[in-house]
Amino acid sequence: MLHLHRTPLCLLGLSLLALLCLFHTQGLPKPAAHWQWMDIAGEGGTALMAAVWLGQILSSRPRGRVTMLLALGLGGLMLGSWADCLDEFYRLPEASLWDNWLESTLSPLGMLLLTAGLYFWREEQFSLSEQLHRRERLFREHRAFDRLTQLADAAYLREQILLEQARCPGQPCALVLLDIDRFHAINRELGAAEGDRLLQALAHLLLLNLRNDDLLCRYAADRYAILLPETGAAEAQAMAEQLRASVAQLAYYPRRGGARLPLSARVVCALANSAPDALLAALNAALEPPPMHFHHPQPA
C-alpha cells in the first residue's frame, strides 16, 4: 500500500534532506575525533527505527485518520532524532538557537501525535471486535460463508427469517435490501479485482453500522440483505437510510490510485412477517429501477 502514501513519503524525504542541508550550510563539520559514537548510535538508531516502523504502518494500512496520526507522530520522532544525530557531526554558532528549537519541538510533537494515533487505533480495534462479535451468530452455525465477503448467503438468510418468525411471533422483525448503484459499470471500468475489493470494503462498512443482533448477508452480487430482529417499520426505515448515507460517505480509493470513487446505494425495507420467498421477491422488485418507455412518433 505504499503507493497510496507517495506524497507524505516524498515530503518526509525532502524534510530529511532539508535538515541535512541546513546543518551543512549553517555549521562547520566536526573532526572525526570529536564524534560521540554512543550519541550517534543512539540518536541515529532511534531515527532508523522510527523509519522502519513508519514503513511498516504505511505498507499495511489504507489512508485515514489513524494512519495519518501514526505517520505524523513517527515522522516527528524521526526528524527530531535525525536533527539530534546531525548535531553530532556539525558545530553550530553559539548564537544559533534554531537547532535547540528543532530538537525540543519535533520529538515531543511527534510523541503527542503518536499518542493520539494509538488512542484512535485502540478505538478502531474496539470497533473491529464488535464487528467480529456481530459475525458470531453466523460462526455458531458452522455454515459455509461467501468466500469473498465472509458473509452468509441467501439460503441462510431465508432460514433465519423463518427462525425469527418462529422464535418471536409477537415481536416485529424487519428486512432491508441494499443495492450499490453503478456497480457493474465500476466492475467493467476498474476490473473484477477492484470490484471484489469494493464489495469487501462495503461488507466491513455495513457491519460497523449494525447492532450486535443484526444479521448481514450477501444476497446476490452487489446486493446486501440485513435482518433486523425486534425492529419496527419506522426504525428499520431510519436504519436503512443510515446505511445508505454511510455508503455515500465511504472514502474508497481504487488500488491503482486516482480520485475517491463516488458511491451511492438504493435501499428498501419491509417487515419480515410473510414467507421469505414472497418477502424477498417484493423487496427485489422494489429495488429494480422503473422501466424506460420510448415514444415513437406516429407516421404522418
PDB file of C-alpha atoms in Angstrom, residues 101 187 191 226:
ATOM      1  CA  TRP A 101      14.180  24.605  18.999  1.00  0.00           C
ATOM      2  CA  ASN A 187     -16.591  -3.585 -12.309  1.00  0.00           C
ATOM      3  CA  GLY A 191     -11.765  -4.590 -13.283  1.00  0.00           C
ATOM      4  CA  ILE A 226     -29.881  -7.025   6.616  1.00  0.00           C
TER       5      ILE A 226
END
